[in-house]
PDB file of C-alpha atoms in Angstrom:
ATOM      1  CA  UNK A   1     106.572  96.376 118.452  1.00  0.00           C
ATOM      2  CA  UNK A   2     104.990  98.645 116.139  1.00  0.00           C
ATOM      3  CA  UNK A   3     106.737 101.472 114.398  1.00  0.00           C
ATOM      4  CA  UNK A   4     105.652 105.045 114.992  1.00  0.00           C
ATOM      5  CA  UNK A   5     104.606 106.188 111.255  1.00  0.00           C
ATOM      6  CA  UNK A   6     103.201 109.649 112.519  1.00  0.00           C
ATOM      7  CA  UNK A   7     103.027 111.702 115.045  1.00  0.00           C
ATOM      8  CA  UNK A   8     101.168 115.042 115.095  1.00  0.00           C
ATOM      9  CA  UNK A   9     101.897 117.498 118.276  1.00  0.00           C
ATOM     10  CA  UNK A  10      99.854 120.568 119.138  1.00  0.00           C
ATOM     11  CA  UNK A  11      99.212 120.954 115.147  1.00  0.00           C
ATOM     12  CA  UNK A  12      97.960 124.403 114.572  1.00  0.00           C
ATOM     13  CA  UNK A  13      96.637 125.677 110.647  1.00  0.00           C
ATOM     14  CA  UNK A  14      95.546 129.435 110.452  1.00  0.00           C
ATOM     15  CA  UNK A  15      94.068 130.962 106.875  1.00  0.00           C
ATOM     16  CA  UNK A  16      94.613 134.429 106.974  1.00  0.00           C
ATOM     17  CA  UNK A  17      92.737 136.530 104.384  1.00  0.00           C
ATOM     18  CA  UNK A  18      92.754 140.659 104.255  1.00  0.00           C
ATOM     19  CA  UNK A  19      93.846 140.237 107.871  1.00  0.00           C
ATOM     20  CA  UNK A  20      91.224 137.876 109.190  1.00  0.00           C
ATOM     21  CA  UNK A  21      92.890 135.130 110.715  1.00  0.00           C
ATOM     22  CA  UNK A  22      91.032 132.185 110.801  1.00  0.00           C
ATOM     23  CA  UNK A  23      91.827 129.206 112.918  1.00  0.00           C
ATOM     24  CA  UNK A  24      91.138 125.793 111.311  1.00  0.00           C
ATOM     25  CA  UNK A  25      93.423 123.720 113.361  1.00  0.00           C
ATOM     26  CA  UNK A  26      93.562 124.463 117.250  1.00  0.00           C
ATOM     27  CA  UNK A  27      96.413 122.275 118.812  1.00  0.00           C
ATOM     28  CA  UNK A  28      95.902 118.584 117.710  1.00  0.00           C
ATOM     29  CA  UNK A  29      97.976 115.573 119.070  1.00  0.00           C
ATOM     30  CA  UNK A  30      97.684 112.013 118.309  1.00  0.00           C
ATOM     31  CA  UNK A  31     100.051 109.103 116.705  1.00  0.00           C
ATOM     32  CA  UNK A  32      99.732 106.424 114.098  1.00  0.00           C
ATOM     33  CA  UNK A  33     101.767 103.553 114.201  1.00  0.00           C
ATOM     34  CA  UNK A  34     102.440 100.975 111.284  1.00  0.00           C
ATOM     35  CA  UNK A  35      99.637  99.108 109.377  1.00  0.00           C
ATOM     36  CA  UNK A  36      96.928 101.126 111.388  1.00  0.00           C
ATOM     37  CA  UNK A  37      93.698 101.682 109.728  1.00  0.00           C
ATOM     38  CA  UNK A  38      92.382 105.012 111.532  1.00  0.00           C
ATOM     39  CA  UNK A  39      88.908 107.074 110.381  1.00  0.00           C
ATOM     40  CA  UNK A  40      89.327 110.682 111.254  1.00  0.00           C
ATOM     41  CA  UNK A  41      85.261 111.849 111.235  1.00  0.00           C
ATOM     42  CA  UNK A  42      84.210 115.280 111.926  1.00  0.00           C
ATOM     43  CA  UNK A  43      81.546 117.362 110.413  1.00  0.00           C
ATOM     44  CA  UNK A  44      81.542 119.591 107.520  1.00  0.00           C
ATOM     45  CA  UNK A  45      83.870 122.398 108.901  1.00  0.00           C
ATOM     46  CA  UNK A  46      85.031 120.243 111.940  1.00  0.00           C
ATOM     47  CA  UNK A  47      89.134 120.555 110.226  1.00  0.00           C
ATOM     48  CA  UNK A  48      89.153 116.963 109.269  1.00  0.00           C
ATOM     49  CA  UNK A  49      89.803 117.786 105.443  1.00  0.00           C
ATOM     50  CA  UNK A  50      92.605 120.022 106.339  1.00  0.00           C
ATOM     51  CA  UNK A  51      93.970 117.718 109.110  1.00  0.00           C
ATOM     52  CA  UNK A  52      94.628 115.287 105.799  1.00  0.00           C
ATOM     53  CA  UNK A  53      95.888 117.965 103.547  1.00  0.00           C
ATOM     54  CA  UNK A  54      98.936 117.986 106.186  1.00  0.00           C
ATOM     55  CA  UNK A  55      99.155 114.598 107.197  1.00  0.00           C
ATOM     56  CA  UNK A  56      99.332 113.753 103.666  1.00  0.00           C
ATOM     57  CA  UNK A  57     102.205 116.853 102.819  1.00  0.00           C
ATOM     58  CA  UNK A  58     100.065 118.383 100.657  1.00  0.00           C
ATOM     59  CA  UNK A  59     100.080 121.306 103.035  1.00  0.00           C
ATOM     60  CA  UNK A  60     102.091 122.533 105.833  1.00  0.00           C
ATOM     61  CA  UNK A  61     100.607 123.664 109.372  1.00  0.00           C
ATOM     62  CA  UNK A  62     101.105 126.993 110.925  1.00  0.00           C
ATOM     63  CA  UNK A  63     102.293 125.547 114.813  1.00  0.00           C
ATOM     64  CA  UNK A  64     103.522 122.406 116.212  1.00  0.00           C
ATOM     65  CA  UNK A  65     105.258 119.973 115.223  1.00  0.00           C
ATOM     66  CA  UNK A  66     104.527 116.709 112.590  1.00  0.00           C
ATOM     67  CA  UNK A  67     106.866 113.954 112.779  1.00  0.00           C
ATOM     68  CA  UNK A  68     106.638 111.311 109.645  1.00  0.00           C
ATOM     69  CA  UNK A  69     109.002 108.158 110.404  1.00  0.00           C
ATOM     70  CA  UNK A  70     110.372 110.547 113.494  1.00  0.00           C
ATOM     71  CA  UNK A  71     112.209 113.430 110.805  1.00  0.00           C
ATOM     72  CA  UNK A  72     110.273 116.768 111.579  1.00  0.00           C
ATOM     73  CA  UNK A  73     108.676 117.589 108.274  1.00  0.00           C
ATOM     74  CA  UNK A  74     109.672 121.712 109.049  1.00  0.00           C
ATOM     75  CA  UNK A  75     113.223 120.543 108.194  1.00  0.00           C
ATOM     76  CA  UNK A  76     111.994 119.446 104.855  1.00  0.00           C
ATOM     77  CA  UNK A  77     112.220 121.681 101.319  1.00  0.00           C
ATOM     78  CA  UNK A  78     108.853 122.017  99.410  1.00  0.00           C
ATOM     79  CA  UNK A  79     110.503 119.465  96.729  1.00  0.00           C
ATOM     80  CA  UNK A  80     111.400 116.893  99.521  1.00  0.00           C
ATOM     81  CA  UNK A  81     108.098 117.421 100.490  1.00  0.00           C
ATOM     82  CA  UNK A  82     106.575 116.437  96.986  1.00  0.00           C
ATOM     83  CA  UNK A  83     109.487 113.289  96.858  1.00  0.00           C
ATOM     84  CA  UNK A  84     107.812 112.316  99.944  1.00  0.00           C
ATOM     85  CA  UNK A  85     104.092 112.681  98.748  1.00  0.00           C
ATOM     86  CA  UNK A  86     105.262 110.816  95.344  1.00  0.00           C
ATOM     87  CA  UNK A  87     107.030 107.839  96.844  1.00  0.00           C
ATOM     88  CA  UNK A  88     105.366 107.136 100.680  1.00  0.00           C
ATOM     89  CA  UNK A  89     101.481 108.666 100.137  1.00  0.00           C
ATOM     90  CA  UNK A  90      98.805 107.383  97.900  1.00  0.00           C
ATOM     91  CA  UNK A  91      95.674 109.201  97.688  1.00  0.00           C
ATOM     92  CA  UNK A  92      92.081 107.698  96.695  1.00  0.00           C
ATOM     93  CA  UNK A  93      89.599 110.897  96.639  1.00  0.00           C
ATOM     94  CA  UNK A  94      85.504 110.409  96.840  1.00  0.00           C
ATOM     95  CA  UNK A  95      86.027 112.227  92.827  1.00  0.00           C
ATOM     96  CA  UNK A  96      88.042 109.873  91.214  1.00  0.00           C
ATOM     97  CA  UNK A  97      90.417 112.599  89.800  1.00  0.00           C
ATOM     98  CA  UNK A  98      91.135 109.570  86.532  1.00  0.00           C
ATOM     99  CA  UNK A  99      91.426 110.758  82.629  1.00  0.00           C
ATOM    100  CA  UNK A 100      88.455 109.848  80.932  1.00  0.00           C
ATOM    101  CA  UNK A 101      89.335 109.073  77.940  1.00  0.00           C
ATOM    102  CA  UNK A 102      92.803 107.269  78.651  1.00  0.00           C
ATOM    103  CA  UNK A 103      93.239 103.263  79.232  1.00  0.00           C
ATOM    104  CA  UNK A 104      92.705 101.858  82.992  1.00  0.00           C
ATOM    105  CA  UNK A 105      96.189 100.665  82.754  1.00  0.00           C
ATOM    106  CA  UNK A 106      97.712 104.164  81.588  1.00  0.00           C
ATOM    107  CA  UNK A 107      95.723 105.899  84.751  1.00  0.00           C
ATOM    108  CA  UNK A 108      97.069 103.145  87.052  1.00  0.00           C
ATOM    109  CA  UNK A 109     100.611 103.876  85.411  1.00  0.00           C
ATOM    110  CA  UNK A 110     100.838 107.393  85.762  1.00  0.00           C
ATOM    111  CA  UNK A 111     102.635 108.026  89.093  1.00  0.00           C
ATOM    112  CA  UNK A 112     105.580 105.892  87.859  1.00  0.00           C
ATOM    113  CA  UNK A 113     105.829 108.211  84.821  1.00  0.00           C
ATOM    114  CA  UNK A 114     108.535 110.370  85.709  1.00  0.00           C
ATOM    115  CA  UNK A 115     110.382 107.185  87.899  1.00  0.00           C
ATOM    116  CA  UNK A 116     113.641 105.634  87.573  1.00  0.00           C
ATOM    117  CA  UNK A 117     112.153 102.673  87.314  1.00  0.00           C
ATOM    118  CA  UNK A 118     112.882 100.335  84.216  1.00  0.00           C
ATOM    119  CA  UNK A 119     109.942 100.101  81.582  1.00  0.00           C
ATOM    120  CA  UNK A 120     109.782  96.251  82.653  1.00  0.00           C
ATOM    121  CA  UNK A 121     109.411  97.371  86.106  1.00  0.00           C
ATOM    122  CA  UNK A 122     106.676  99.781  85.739  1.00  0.00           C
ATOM    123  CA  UNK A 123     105.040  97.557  83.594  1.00  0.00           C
ATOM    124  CA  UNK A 124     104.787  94.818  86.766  1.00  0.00           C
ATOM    125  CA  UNK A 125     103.731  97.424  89.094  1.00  0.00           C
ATOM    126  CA  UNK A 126     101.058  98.409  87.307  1.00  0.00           C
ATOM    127  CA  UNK A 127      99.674  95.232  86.692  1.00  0.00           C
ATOM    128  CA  UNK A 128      99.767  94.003  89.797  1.00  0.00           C
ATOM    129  CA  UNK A 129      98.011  96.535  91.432  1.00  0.00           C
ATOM    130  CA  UNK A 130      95.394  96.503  89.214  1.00  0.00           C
ATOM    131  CA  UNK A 131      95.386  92.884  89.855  1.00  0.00           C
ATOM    132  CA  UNK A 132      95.078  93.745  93.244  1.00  0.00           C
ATOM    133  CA  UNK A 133      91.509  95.838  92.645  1.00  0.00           C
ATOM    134  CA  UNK A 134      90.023  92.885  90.685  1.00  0.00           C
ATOM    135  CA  UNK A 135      90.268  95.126  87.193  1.00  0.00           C
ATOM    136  CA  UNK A 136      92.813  93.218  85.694  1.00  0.00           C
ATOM    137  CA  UNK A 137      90.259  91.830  83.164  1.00  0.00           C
ATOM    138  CA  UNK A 138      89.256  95.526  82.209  1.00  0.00           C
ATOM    139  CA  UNK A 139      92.876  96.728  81.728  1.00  0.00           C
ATOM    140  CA  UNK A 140      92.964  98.228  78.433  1.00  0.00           C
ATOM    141  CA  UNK A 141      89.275  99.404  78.548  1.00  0.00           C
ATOM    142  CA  UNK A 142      88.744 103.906  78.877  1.00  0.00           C
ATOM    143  CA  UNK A 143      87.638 105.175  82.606  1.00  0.00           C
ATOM    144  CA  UNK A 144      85.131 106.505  81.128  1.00  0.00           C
ATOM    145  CA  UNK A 145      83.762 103.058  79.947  1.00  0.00           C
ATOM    146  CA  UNK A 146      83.955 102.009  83.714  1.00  0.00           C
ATOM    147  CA  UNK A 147      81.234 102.038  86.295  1.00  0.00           C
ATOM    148  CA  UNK A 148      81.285 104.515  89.316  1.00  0.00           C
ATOM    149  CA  UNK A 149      82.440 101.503  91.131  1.00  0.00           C
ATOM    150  CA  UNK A 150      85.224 100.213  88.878  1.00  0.00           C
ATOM    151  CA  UNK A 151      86.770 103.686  88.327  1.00  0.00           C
ATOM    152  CA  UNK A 152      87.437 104.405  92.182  1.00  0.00           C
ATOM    153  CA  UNK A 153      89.076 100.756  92.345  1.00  0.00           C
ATOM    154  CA  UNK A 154      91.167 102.564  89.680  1.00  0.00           C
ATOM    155  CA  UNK A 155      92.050 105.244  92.080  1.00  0.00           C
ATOM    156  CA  UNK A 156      92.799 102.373  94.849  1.00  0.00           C
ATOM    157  CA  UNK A 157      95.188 100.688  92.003  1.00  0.00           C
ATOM    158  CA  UNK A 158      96.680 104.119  91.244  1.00  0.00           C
ATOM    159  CA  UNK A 159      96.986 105.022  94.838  1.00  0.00           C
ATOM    160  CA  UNK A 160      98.988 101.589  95.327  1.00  0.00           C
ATOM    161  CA  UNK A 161     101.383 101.334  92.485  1.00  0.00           C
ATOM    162  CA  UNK A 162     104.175 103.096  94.003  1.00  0.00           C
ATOM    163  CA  UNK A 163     104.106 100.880  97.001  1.00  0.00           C
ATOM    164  CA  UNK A 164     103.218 103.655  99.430  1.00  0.00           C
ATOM    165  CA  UNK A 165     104.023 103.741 103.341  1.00  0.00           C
ATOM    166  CA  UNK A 166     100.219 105.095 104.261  1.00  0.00           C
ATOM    167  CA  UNK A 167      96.956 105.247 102.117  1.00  0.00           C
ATOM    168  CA  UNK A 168      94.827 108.117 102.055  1.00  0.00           C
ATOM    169  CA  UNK A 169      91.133 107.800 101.043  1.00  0.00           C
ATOM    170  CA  UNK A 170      88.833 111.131 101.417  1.00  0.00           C
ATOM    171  CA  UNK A 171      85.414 110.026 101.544  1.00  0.00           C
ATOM    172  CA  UNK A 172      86.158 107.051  98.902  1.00  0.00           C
ATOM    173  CA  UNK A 173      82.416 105.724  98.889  1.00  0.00           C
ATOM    174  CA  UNK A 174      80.865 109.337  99.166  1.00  0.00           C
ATOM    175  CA  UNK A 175      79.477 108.681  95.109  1.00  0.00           C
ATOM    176  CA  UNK A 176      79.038 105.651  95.024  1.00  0.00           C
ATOM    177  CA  UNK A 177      76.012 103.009  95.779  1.00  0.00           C
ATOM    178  CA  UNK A 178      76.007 101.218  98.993  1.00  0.00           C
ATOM    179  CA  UNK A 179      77.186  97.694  96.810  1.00  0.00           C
ATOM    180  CA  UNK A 180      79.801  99.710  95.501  1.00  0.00           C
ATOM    181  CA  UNK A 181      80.990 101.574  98.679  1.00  0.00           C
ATOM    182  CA  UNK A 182      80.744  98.088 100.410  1.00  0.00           C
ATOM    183  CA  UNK A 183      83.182  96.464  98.200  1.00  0.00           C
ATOM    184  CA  UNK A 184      85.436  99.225  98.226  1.00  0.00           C
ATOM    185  CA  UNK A 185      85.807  99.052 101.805  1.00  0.00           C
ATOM    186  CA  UNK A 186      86.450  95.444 101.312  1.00  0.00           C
ATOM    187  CA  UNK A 187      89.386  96.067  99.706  1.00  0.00           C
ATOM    188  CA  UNK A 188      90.862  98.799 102.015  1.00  0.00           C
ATOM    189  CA  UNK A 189      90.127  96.331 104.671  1.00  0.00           C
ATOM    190  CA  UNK A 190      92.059  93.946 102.390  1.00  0.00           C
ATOM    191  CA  UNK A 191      95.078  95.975 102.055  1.00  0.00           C
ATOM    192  CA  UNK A 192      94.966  96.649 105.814  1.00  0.00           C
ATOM    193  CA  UNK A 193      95.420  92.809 106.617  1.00  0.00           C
ATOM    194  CA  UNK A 194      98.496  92.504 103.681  1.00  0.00           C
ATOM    195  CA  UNK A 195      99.806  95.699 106.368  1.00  0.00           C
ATOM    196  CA  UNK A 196      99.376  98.835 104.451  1.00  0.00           C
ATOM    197  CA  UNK A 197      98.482 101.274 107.034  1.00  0.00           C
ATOM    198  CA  UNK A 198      94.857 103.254 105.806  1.00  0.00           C
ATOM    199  CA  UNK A 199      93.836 106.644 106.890  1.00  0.00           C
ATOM    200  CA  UNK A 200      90.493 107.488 106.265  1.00  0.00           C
ATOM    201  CA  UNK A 201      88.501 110.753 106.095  1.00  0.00           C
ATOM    202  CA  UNK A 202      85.088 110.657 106.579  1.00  0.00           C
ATOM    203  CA  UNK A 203      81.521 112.074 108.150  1.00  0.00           C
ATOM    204  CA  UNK A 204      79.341 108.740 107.638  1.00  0.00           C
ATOM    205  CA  UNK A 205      79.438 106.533 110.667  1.00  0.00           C
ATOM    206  CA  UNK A 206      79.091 103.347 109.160  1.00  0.00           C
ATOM    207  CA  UNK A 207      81.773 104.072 106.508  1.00  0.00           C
ATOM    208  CA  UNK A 208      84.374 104.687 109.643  1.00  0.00           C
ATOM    209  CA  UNK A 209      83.290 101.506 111.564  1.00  0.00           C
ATOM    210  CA  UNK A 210      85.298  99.245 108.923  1.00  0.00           C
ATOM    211  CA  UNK A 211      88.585 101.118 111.137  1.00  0.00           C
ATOM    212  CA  UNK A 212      89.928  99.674 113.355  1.00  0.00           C
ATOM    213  CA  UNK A 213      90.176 103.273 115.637  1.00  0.00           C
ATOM    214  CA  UNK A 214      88.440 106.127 115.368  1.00  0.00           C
ATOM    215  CA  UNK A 215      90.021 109.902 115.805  1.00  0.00           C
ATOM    216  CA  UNK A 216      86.751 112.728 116.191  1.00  0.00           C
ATOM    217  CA  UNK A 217      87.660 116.224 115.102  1.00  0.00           C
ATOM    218  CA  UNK A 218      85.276 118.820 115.555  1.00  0.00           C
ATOM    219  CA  UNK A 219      86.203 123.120 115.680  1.00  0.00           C
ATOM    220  CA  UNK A 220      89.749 121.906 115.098  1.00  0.00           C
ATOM    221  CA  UNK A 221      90.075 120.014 118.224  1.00  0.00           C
ATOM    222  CA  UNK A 222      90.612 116.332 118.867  1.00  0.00           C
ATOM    223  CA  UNK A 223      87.788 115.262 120.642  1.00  0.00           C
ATOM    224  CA  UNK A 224      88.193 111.405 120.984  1.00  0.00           C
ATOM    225  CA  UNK A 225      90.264 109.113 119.615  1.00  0.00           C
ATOM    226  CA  UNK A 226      89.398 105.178 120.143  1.00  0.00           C
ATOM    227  CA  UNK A 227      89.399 101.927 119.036  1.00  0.00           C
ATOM    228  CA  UNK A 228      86.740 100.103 117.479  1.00  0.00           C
ATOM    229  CA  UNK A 229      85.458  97.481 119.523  1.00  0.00           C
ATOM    230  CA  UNK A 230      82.674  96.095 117.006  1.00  0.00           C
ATOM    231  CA  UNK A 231      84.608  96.533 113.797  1.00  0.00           C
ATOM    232  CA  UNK A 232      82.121  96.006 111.025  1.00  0.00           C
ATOM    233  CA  UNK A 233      83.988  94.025 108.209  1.00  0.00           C
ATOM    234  CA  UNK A 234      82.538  94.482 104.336  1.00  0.00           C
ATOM    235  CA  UNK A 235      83.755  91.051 103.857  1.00  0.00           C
ATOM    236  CA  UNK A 236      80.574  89.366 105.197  1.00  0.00           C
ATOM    237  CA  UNK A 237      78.852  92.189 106.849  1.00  0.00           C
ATOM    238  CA  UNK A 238      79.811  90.543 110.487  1.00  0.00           C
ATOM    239  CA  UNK A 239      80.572  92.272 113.194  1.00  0.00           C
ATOM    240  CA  UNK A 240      84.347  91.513 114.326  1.00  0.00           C
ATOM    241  CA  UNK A 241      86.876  92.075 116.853  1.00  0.00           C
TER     242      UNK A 241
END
């Protein structure tokens, strides 16, 4: 049976500024279990962006209640909360957030920095994972020497090194050409299958039909939330079940 990995209930997120309250979030429910891959779409202002900010702990909501491996994250310190977002979440963003002028396998190696892990270890890790994106030949050349392409695969090895329990990517193809964007979805779809559970964030159609379910968000409410019956893989551009 799959594991529960997250479950949001009646998730509320309120901005207040000089007394304005505004209300991003208005009471969302769903759960994700183990080696998902869910696309949360919604328009631009629909709360999708924010719904990620929490689900990934990189904010906190204002109501309900967000379970993560069934421990309420309310009971949680802000530096738990950043252990947490170091060692279960990796993020890929559609900016690839890399240093420019610093080696593909220093970028790659930077979450493991401030680790207890043994130089030998980190070392491994971040091979592998870049390994795992198909860079390994370009390991020691500058981001900034990389195509658009090649630096978000980066990101993906980056996001992966620490052997997270869910996989963020925010619009990951939203700069990139459609060759690109194609073969990064490949390789989310990749880690999907080794059973690293994906949560994507986008508004492009096409981009969420590589999920495997689909969650709609629009004026901060849940509006459906189903699975993909014609999953289109970037593997051969087939349509699959």
């Amino acid at each position: 049976m799959p594991k529960t990995l997250i479950k949001l209930t009646d998730i509320k997120k309120d901005y207040v500024n000089d007394e304005v309250v505004t209300s991003v979030l208005r009471g969302v429910s769903f759960e994700i279990q183990e080696g998902e891959f869910v696309a949360i779409m919604g328009a631009s202002g629909s709360g999708k962006s924010t719904l990620m900010h929490i689900l990934g702990f990189l904010d906190r909501p204002s109501g309900g209640v967000y379970e993560f491996e069934g421990r309420n994250i309310a009971d949680f310190s802000d530096d738990e909360l950043a252990g947490l977002r170091n060692q279960q979440v990796g993020f890929i963003f559609q900016s690839f957030h890399l240093l420019p002028k610093t080696t593909v396998y220093d970028n790659v190696k930077l979450p493991l920095v401030y680790t207890r892990l043994s130089a030998r270890e980190i070392e491994k890790r971040t091979k592998d994972a870049i390994k795992a994106v198909g860079l390994y030949h370009r390991l020691n050349h500058l981001s900034n020497q990389l195509s658009g392409g090649e630096q978000q695969r980066v990101a993906i090895a980056r996001a992966l090194v620490n052997n997270p329990k869910v996989i963020f990517a925010d619009e990951p193809t939203g700069n990139l050409d459609s060759k690109s964007g194609t073969q990064i979805m490949e390789i989310l779809e990749d880690l999907n299958d080794e059973g690293h559970t994906i949560i994507l964030v986008t508004h492009e159609q096409d981009t969420a039909a590589h999920a495997r379910r689909i969650i709609r968000v629009r004026d901060g409410q849940l509006m459906s939330d189903e699975a993909v019956v014609n999953r289109r893989s970037a593997k051969n551009g087939e349509l699959v079940k």
